[in-house]
Amino acid sequence: MVRWRSGTVTAVRRRWAGAVELDVDLPDGARMRALAYPALVGEPEPGDRVLLNAGALLMGLGTGGYALVVALPDRLPPDPPQAGDSRHAGHLVKARYTPLQPILLGVDEEASPHHDRLAAADSVDGMPVVAADLHSALPAILAGVRADSPDARVAYVLTDGGALPAWFSRTLAGLSGHLVGTVSVGQAFGGDLEASTLHSGLLAARHVLGADLTIIAQGPGNLGTGTRWGFSGVAVGEAVNAVATLGGRPVGSLRISDADARPRHRGVSHHSLTAYGRVALAPAELVVPDGLPPGLAAEVAAALAPLADRHTIVTVPTDGLDAALRAAPVGLSTMGRGLDADHAYFLAAAAAGRYAAGLLS
């Protein structure tokens, strides 16, 4: 349940698109680092009293080390300018039936300027779509795309397995200008476009953002229980099914590592094997980077062999990808490991991006 705290803002620290970081002093003299989403709670200022949800921070969970601002109770933000008794500004409710549910304009609902276009849309017209189970793969996949196709129009579809607000991701903020846009789907929100389902989000990426290629991944802060099925990223298999249903070209970014201390994530992570081997009913193209260390390459080949009946396993050259990764506009990090500490992981994601970009021609 919620672990509530009340405190006073003493400093406004960093900010990025949609989020602001604060220092908050508690009555007992403790200080907490907190994160506020101004679109939900207003603009905090030094001296403001804030109500915090501190549970994940106190438990050391993957929140980036933040308590989250629930309200500025003494200085509530004004109502939005739109009338509250009509659907003209949208009626798509996300984070539904939680205290901070936002009401947004869905890209395909009647009040949207894109409604007519999406009402008739039923296909993404063969668009390559790279599916990844971790948010950390996003900039690496994009680097692989840009290595060979610097002018490709790339969209990002943010699913709701991790952070629901797109604003939480500093990676996404740092990629501004490098993507044609973000579509937040399901219960996720805060993208350039809002969609109710993954299917409508993919159609919006293609027909509204004009994407040549799309990347699908959950937000940061995924949920995992150390079991085969208890991982939010297993939904990457459902993403493959959605892409295929809409006439797209599913490309699987594999979670490959020889640096993770947990045996279940070495070689090809068991989460990738479950998602592509058990959940994905449609065929995909699963990308393996060439030139892996011999021992790791053998592990990967053995792990993927049972998947070859359904999927196509493709090996992709990696020349130039290391340089592309090092030139990425944001820092690369997965599970606290940077590029050099888990090179195979990022190389695999970049190879998936390179392969998808090659399908454009």
Tab-separated table of C-alpha atoms in Angstrom:
chain	number	residue	atom	x	y	z
A	1	MET	CA	0.000	0.000	0.000
A	2	VAL	CA	0.987	3.666	-0.118
A	3	ARG	CA	3.590	4.979	2.328
A	4	TRP	CA	2.633	8.630	2.691
A	5	ARG	CA	4.942	11.468	3.608
A	6	SER	CA	4.343	15.196	3.862
A	7	GLY	CA	7.166	17.703	3.523
A	8	THR	CA	8.313	21.084	2.275
A	9	VAL	CA	10.100	21.774	-1.007
A	10	THR	CA	13.516	23.244	-0.254
A	11	ALA	CA	15.031	23.214	-3.733
A	12	VAL	CA	14.051	22.719	-7.358
A	13	ARG	CA	16.832	20.717	-9.002
A	14	ARG	CA	16.975	19.275	-12.517
A	15	ARG	CA	14.080	19.338	-14.916
A	16	TRP	CA	13.421	17.673	-18.247
A	17	ALA	CA	10.423	17.332	-20.520
A	18	GLY	CA	7.392	16.785	-18.282
A	19	ALA	CA	9.222	16.279	-14.976
A	20	VAL	CA	10.955	18.273	-12.244
A	21	GLU	CA	13.249	16.972	-9.502
A	22	LEU	CA	12.961	18.379	-5.981
A	23	ASP	CA	14.541	18.280	-2.552
A	24	VAL	CA	11.870	17.829	0.096
A	25	ASP	CA	12.484	18.180	3.842
A	26	LEU	CA	10.326	16.084	6.156
A	27	PRO	CA	9.190	17.128	9.658
A	28	ASP	CA	11.580	14.624	11.266
A	29	GLY	CA	14.572	16.333	9.628
A	30	ALA	CA	15.050	13.768	6.870
A	31	ARG	CA	15.389	14.862	3.261
A	32	MET	CA	13.957	13.057	0.260
A	33	ARG	CA	14.586	13.490	-3.427
A	34	ALA	CA	11.201	13.713	-5.126
A	35	LEU	CA	9.849	13.883	-8.644
A	36	ALA	CA	6.818	15.876	-9.755
A	37	TYR	CA	4.940	15.840	-13.043
A	38	PRO	CA	3.743	19.451	-13.452
A	39	ALA	CA	1.035	18.466	-15.943
A	40	LEU	CA	-0.587	16.413	-13.176
A	41	VAL	CA	0.143	18.300	-9.950
A	42	GLY	CA	1.258	21.811	-10.935
A	43	GLU	CA	4.636	23.552	-10.687
A	44	PRO	CA	6.246	23.031	-7.255
A	45	GLU	CA	8.219	25.945	-5.787
A	46	PRO	CA	10.463	26.237	-2.733
A	47	GLY	CA	8.283	26.584	0.325
A	48	ASP	CA	5.406	24.526	-1.065
A	49	ARG	CA	4.006	21.740	1.075
A	50	VAL	CA	3.864	18.483	-0.899
A	51	LEU	CA	2.267	15.114	-0.298
A	52	LEU	CA	4.514	12.247	-1.333
A	53	ASN	CA	4.133	8.592	-2.143
A	54	ALA	CA	7.453	7.346	-0.753
A	55	GLY	CA	6.871	3.592	-0.770
A	56	ALA	CA	9.022	2.563	-3.724
A	57	LEU	CA	11.852	4.858	-2.615
A	58	LEU	CA	11.828	3.455	0.926
A	59	MET	CA	11.884	-0.100	-0.427
A	60	GLY	CA	14.704	0.635	-2.863
A	61	LEU	CA	12.678	-0.299	-5.923
A	62	GLY	CA	13.396	0.889	-9.452
A	63	THR	CA	12.006	4.410	-9.280
A	64	GLY	CA	15.279	6.165	-9.987
A	65	GLY	CA	15.550	6.953	-6.282
A	66	TYR	CA	12.489	9.203	-6.065
A	67	ALA	CA	9.497	9.764	-3.907
A	68	LEU	CA	6.629	10.878	-6.152
A	69	VAL	CA	4.652	14.065	-5.614
A	70	VAL	CA	0.942	13.321	-5.312
A	71	ALA	CA	-0.302	16.862	-4.653
A	72	LEU	CA	0.526	20.428	-3.705
A	73	PRO	CA	-2.411	20.602	-1.261
A	74	ASP	CA	-2.076	24.302	-0.427
A	75	ARG	CA	-1.636	25.477	-4.035
A	76	LEU	CA	-3.630	23.338	-6.418
A	77	PRO	CA	-3.127	23.937	-10.145
A	78	PRO	CA	-5.958	25.612	-12.081
A	79	ASP	CA	-8.417	23.557	-14.082
A	80	PRO	CA	-7.497	22.939	-17.729
A	81	PRO	CA	-8.931	25.567	-20.073
A	82	GLN	CA	-11.188	23.072	-21.829
A	83	ALA	CA	-14.769	22.605	-20.702
A	84	GLY	CA	-15.077	19.751	-18.246
A	85	ASP	CA	-18.548	18.668	-19.349
A	86	SER	CA	-17.808	17.680	-22.941
A	87	ARG	CA	-15.560	15.380	-24.915
A	88	HIS	CA	-14.256	18.065	-27.280
A	89	ALA	CA	-10.787	17.957	-25.711
A	90	GLY	CA	-10.782	14.178	-25.413
A	91	HIS	CA	-12.121	11.554	-23.042
A	92	LEU	CA	-9.339	8.962	-22.991
A	93	VAL	CA	-8.714	8.168	-19.310
A	94	LYS	CA	-5.298	6.677	-18.458
A	95	ALA	CA	-4.008	5.281	-15.177
A	96	ARG	CA	-7.710	4.622	-14.825
A	97	TYR	CA	-9.395	4.874	-11.446
A	98	THR	CA	-6.220	5.914	-9.695
A	99	PRO	CA	-6.139	9.265	-7.861
A	100	LEU	CA	-4.043	10.910	-10.583
A	101	GLN	CA	-5.896	9.657	-13.664
A	102	PRO	CA	-5.458	12.154	-16.523
A	103	ILE	CA	-8.139	12.658	-19.179
A	104	LEU	CA	-6.531	13.034	-22.594
A	105	LEU	CA	-7.334	13.361	-26.266
A	106	GLY	CA	-6.981	9.962	-27.912
A	107	VAL	CA	-5.435	10.090	-31.363
A	108	ASP	CA	-8.317	8.172	-32.918
A	109	GLU	CA	-11.324	9.427	-30.946
A	110	GLU	CA	-14.023	11.589	-32.507
A	111	ALA	CA	-12.604	14.924	-31.326
A	112	SER	CA	-9.158	14.175	-32.742
A	113	PRO	CA	-8.118	15.808	-36.015
A	114	HIS	CA	-6.727	12.395	-36.972
A	115	HIS	CA	-9.972	10.495	-36.413
A	116	ASP	CA	-11.023	10.127	-40.042
A	117	ARG	CA	-7.573	8.940	-41.110
A	118	LEU	CA	-7.387	6.302	-38.387
A	119	ALA	CA	-11.007	5.220	-38.711
A	120	ALA	CA	-10.134	3.841	-42.133
A	121	ALA	CA	-6.673	2.522	-41.206
A	122	ASP	CA	-6.246	-1.222	-40.927
A	123	SER	CA	-2.599	-1.819	-41.819
A	124	VAL	CA	0.862	-0.390	-41.177
A	125	ASP	CA	1.787	-1.248	-44.760
A	126	GLY	CA	4.728	-3.544	-44.113
A	127	MET	CA	6.449	-1.116	-41.737
A	128	PRO	CA	9.385	-2.696	-39.872
A	129	VAL	CA	8.781	-2.644	-36.110
A	130	VAL	CA	11.541	-3.504	-33.638
A	131	ALA	CA	10.243	-4.950	-30.371
A	132	ALA	CA	12.384	-4.874	-27.214
A	133	ASP	CA	11.617	-5.912	-23.656
A	134	LEU	CA	13.639	-3.198	-21.870
A	135	HIS	CA	13.475	0.590	-22.220
A	136	SER	CA	17.281	0.711	-22.187
A	137	ALA	CA	17.296	-0.859	-25.651
A	138	LEU	CA	15.555	2.174	-27.197
A	139	PRO	CA	18.600	4.437	-27.786
A	140	ALA	CA	20.751	1.487	-28.895
A	141	ILE	CA	18.187	0.346	-31.467
A	142	LEU	CA	17.918	3.929	-32.688
A	143	ALA	CA	21.712	4.135	-32.984
A	144	GLY	CA	21.671	1.017	-35.161
A	145	VAL	CA	19.001	2.508	-37.398
A	146	ARG	CA	20.882	5.785	-37.747
A	147	ALA	CA	24.167	4.019	-38.570
A	148	ASP	CA	22.805	3.060	-41.994
A	149	SER	CA	19.655	5.172	-42.441
A	150	PRO	CA	20.277	8.580	-40.876
A	151	ASP	CA	17.163	10.105	-42.451
A	152	ALA	CA	14.676	7.362	-41.551
A	153	ARG	CA	11.579	8.576	-39.729
A	154	VAL	CA	11.548	6.572	-36.483
A	155	ALA	CA	8.663	6.554	-34.007
A	156	TYR	CA	8.555	5.119	-30.499
A	157	VAL	CA	5.536	3.307	-29.078
A	158	LEU	CA	5.639	3.355	-25.264
A	159	THR	CA	3.790	0.430	-23.712
A	160	ASP	CA	2.589	0.326	-20.129
A	161	GLY	CA	4.710	-2.422	-18.593
A	162	GLY	CA	7.039	0.034	-16.849
A	163	ALA	CA	6.741	3.738	-16.058
A	164	LEU	CA	3.316	4.971	-17.142
A	165	PRO	CA	4.290	8.644	-17.635
A	166	ALA	CA	6.559	9.150	-20.623
A	167	TRP	CA	7.885	12.127	-18.634
A	168	PHE	CA	9.736	9.816	-16.235
A	169	SER	CA	12.251	8.825	-18.905
A	170	ARG	CA	15.296	11.084	-19.141
A	171	THR	CA	16.385	8.900	-22.069
A	172	LEU	CA	13.246	9.821	-23.966
A	173	ALA	CA	13.697	13.493	-23.128
A	174	GLY	CA	17.255	13.294	-24.471
A	175	LEU	CA	16.047	11.748	-27.730
A	176	SER	CA	13.842	14.734	-28.520
A	177	GLY	CA	14.499	15.662	-32.121
A	178	HIS	CA	15.829	12.198	-32.931
A	179	LEU	CA	12.370	10.608	-33.128
A	180	VAL	CA	9.368	11.767	-35.129
A	181	GLY	CA	7.304	11.255	-32.000
A	182	THR	CA	6.196	9.017	-29.154
A	183	VAL	CA	2.833	7.290	-28.922
A	184	SER	CA	1.899	6.244	-25.385
A	185	VAL	CA	-0.492	3.289	-25.404
A	186	GLY	CA	-2.625	1.389	-22.925
A	187	GLN	CA	-2.367	2.951	-19.474
A	188	ALA	CA	0.838	4.824	-20.391
A	189	PHE	CA	0.522	8.552	-21.076
A	190	GLY	CA	2.537	11.662	-21.806
A	191	GLY	CA	3.589	10.900	-25.375
A	192	ASP	CA	3.162	13.202	-28.340
A	193	LEU	CA	0.091	11.136	-29.162
A	194	GLU	CA	-2.164	9.075	-26.912
A	195	ALA	CA	-3.652	5.750	-27.985
A	196	SER	CA	-5.879	3.319	-26.142
A	197	THR	CA	-4.277	0.135	-27.477
A	198	LEU	CA	-1.017	-1.045	-28.963
A	199	HIS	CA	-2.800	-1.623	-32.266
A	200	SER	CA	-4.127	1.935	-32.517
A	201	GLY	CA	-0.726	3.212	-31.394
A	202	LEU	CA	1.022	1.384	-34.230
A	203	LEU	CA	-1.486	2.735	-36.731
A	204	ALA	CA	-0.922	6.242	-35.367
A	205	ALA	CA	2.854	5.870	-35.662
A	206	ARG	CA	2.487	4.941	-39.311
A	207	HIS	CA	-0.384	7.133	-40.492
A	208	VAL	CA	-0.151	10.187	-38.229
A	209	LEU	CA	3.556	10.479	-37.438
A	210	GLY	CA	4.508	9.141	-40.859
A	211	ALA	CA	7.045	6.705	-39.434
A	212	ASP	CA	9.134	4.563	-41.747
A	213	LEU	CA	10.114	2.368	-38.790
A	214	THR	CA	8.831	2.034	-35.231
A	215	ILE	CA	10.377	0.834	-31.963
A	216	ILE	CA	8.170	-0.735	-29.276
A	217	ALA	CA	9.328	-1.007	-25.663
A	218	GLN	CA	7.946	-0.506	-22.191
A	219	GLY	CA	8.971	2.474	-20.105
A	220	PRO	CA	11.762	2.333	-17.513
A	221	GLY	CA	11.181	0.597	-14.211
A	222	ASN	CA	9.970	-2.784	-15.455
A	223	LEU	CA	8.497	-5.317	-13.059
A	224	GLY	CA	10.221	-8.658	-12.553
A	225	THR	CA	9.790	-11.479	-10.052
A	226	GLY	CA	12.653	-13.776	-11.052
A	227	THR	CA	10.210	-16.236	-12.637
A	228	ARG	CA	9.637	-17.207	-16.257
A	229	TRP	CA	6.256	-15.532	-16.588
A	230	GLY	CA	6.441	-12.814	-13.951
A	231	PHE	CA	8.127	-10.100	-16.003
A	232	SER	CA	6.377	-7.147	-17.618
A	233	GLY	CA	8.615	-7.360	-20.686
A	234	VAL	CA	7.138	-10.734	-21.664
A	235	ALA	CA	4.517	-8.561	-23.405
A	236	VAL	CA	7.063	-8.085	-26.202
A	237	GLY	CA	5.645	-11.342	-27.558
A	238	GLU	CA	2.192	-9.761	-27.751
A	239	ALA	CA	3.784	-6.842	-29.577
A	240	VAL	CA	5.008	-9.249	-32.257
A	241	ASN	CA	1.458	-10.544	-32.648
A	242	ALA	CA	0.053	-7.002	-32.942
A	243	VAL	CA	2.608	-5.978	-35.561
A	244	ALA	CA	1.886	-9.075	-37.643
A	245	THR	CA	-1.872	-8.614	-37.312
A	246	LEU	CA	-1.554	-5.115	-38.752
A	247	GLY	CA	0.598	-6.201	-41.676
A	248	GLY	CA	3.909	-5.003	-40.243
A	249	ARG	CA	7.330	-6.648	-40.214
A	250	PRO	CA	8.166	-7.751	-36.627
A	251	VAL	CA	11.874	-7.609	-35.750
A	252	GLY	CA	12.944	-9.005	-32.390
A	253	SER	CA	15.659	-7.285	-30.366
A	254	LEU	CA	17.102	-10.060	-28.213
A	255	ARG	CA	18.295	-9.510	-24.659
A	256	ILE	CA	21.807	-10.936	-24.910
A	257	SER	CA	24.450	-10.592	-22.216
A	258	ASP	CA	27.611	-12.147	-20.874
A	259	ALA	CA	27.842	-9.578	-18.076
A	260	ASP	CA	24.678	-10.204	-16.062
A	261	ALA	CA	25.495	-12.051	-12.852
A	262	ARG	CA	22.162	-13.889	-12.930
A	263	PRO	CA	22.430	-17.170	-14.865
A	264	ARG	CA	18.888	-16.838	-16.250
A	265	HIS	CA	19.917	-13.686	-18.133
A	266	ARG	CA	23.236	-14.918	-19.539
A	267	GLY	CA	23.421	-15.805	-23.214
A	268	VAL	CA	19.871	-15.066	-24.320
A	269	SER	CA	17.771	-13.995	-21.342
A	270	HIS	CA	15.004	-16.404	-20.402
A	271	HIS	CA	12.622	-13.461	-20.794
A	272	SER	CA	13.426	-13.185	-24.509
A	273	LEU	CA	13.075	-16.954	-24.880
A	274	THR	CA	9.671	-16.901	-23.185
A	275	ALA	CA	8.395	-13.872	-25.102
A	276	TYR	CA	9.452	-15.071	-28.548
A	277	GLY	CA	9.229	-18.791	-27.906
A	278	ARG	CA	5.920	-19.002	-26.046
A	279	VAL	CA	3.986	-15.714	-26.321
A	280	ALA	CA	4.669	-14.644	-29.909
A	281	LEU	CA	2.410	-16.773	-32.089
A	282	ALA	CA	3.311	-14.883	-35.265
A	283	PRO	CA	6.741	-15.280	-36.856
A	284	ALA	CA	9.368	-12.581	-36.343
A	285	GLU	CA	12.910	-11.990	-37.468
A	286	LEU	CA	15.193	-12.386	-34.450
A	287	VAL	CA	18.497	-10.587	-34.780
A	288	VAL	CA	21.853	-11.877	-33.540
A	289	PRO	CA	24.904	-9.606	-33.825
A	290	ASP	CA	27.878	-11.074	-35.656
A	291	GLY	CA	31.243	-11.261	-33.925
A	292	LEU	CA	30.138	-12.126	-30.401
A	293	PRO	CA	32.824	-13.794	-28.257
A	294	PRO	CA	32.917	-17.499	-29.224
A	295	GLY	CA	31.572	-18.797	-25.921
A	296	LEU	CA	28.689	-16.337	-25.883
A	297	ALA	CA	27.933	-16.978	-29.555
A	298	ALA	CA	27.651	-20.702	-28.869
A	299	GLU	CA	25.295	-20.091	-25.920
A	300	VAL	CA	23.112	-17.822	-28.042
A	301	ALA	CA	22.943	-20.282	-30.939
A	302	ALA	CA	21.972	-23.153	-28.647
A	303	ALA	CA	19.290	-21.084	-26.900
A	304	LEU	CA	17.720	-19.920	-30.162
A	305	ALA	CA	17.742	-23.262	-31.960
A	306	PRO	CA	14.294	-24.312	-30.610
A	307	LEU	CA	12.807	-21.012	-31.857
A	308	ALA	CA	13.907	-21.532	-35.452
A	309	ASP	CA	10.769	-23.512	-36.347
A	310	ARG	CA	8.624	-20.388	-35.934
A	311	HIS	CA	10.989	-17.459	-36.337
A	312	THR	CA	13.780	-16.518	-38.719
A	313	ILE	CA	17.150	-16.140	-36.989
A	314	VAL	CA	19.292	-13.576	-38.798
A	315	THR	CA	22.917	-12.691	-38.132
A	316	VAL	CA	23.785	-9.055	-38.763
A	317	PRO	CA	27.241	-7.521	-39.334
A	318	THR	CA	28.298	-5.142	-36.573
A	319	ASP	CA	30.979	-3.062	-38.285
A	320	GLY	CA	30.479	0.568	-37.300
A	321	LEU	CA	27.899	-0.166	-34.603
A	322	ASP	CA	30.261	0.394	-31.694
A	323	ALA	CA	31.000	3.883	-32.996
A	324	ALA	CA	27.287	4.510	-33.508
A	325	LEU	CA	26.546	3.472	-29.936
A	326	ARG	CA	29.278	5.719	-28.553
A	327	ALA	CA	27.854	8.626	-30.545
A	328	ALA	CA	24.325	8.134	-29.169
A	329	PRO	CA	22.757	11.411	-27.970
A	330	VAL	CA	21.996	9.913	-24.529
A	331	GLY	CA	23.991	7.767	-22.134
A	332	LEU	CA	23.534	4.012	-22.416
A	333	SER	CA	22.757	2.025	-19.294
A	334	THR	CA	20.956	-1.225	-18.518
A	335	MET	CA	20.559	-2.588	-15.007
A	336	GLY	CA	23.267	-0.140	-13.920
A	337	ARG	CA	25.739	-1.326	-16.578
A	338	GLY	CA	27.052	0.989	-19.275
A	339	LEU	CA	28.142	0.234	-22.823
A	340	ASP	CA	31.558	-1.209	-21.991
A	341	ALA	CA	30.252	-3.191	-19.022
A	342	ASP	CA	27.556	-4.975	-21.073
A	343	HIS	CA	28.661	-4.467	-24.664
A	344	ALA	CA	26.838	-7.495	-26.070
A	345	TYR	CA	23.468	-6.251	-24.819
A	346	PHE	CA	23.721	-2.897	-26.568
A	347	LEU	CA	25.326	-4.422	-29.664
A	348	ALA	CA	22.381	-6.822	-30.025
A	349	ALA	CA	19.894	-3.944	-29.818
A	350	ALA	CA	21.856	-1.874	-32.337
A	351	ALA	CA	22.031	-4.858	-34.701
A	352	ALA	CA	18.222	-5.143	-34.545
A	353	GLY	CA	17.980	-1.483	-35.489
A	354	ARG	CA	20.427	-1.944	-38.362
A	355	TYR	CA	18.493	-4.944	-39.676
A	356	ALA	CA	15.153	-3.104	-39.523
A	357	ALA	CA	16.658	-0.131	-41.327
A	358	GLY	CA	17.862	-2.472	-44.065
A	359	LEU	CA	14.270	-3.582	-44.647
A	360	LEU	CA	13.325	-0.051	-45.691
A	361	SER	CA	15.112	-0.437	-48.982
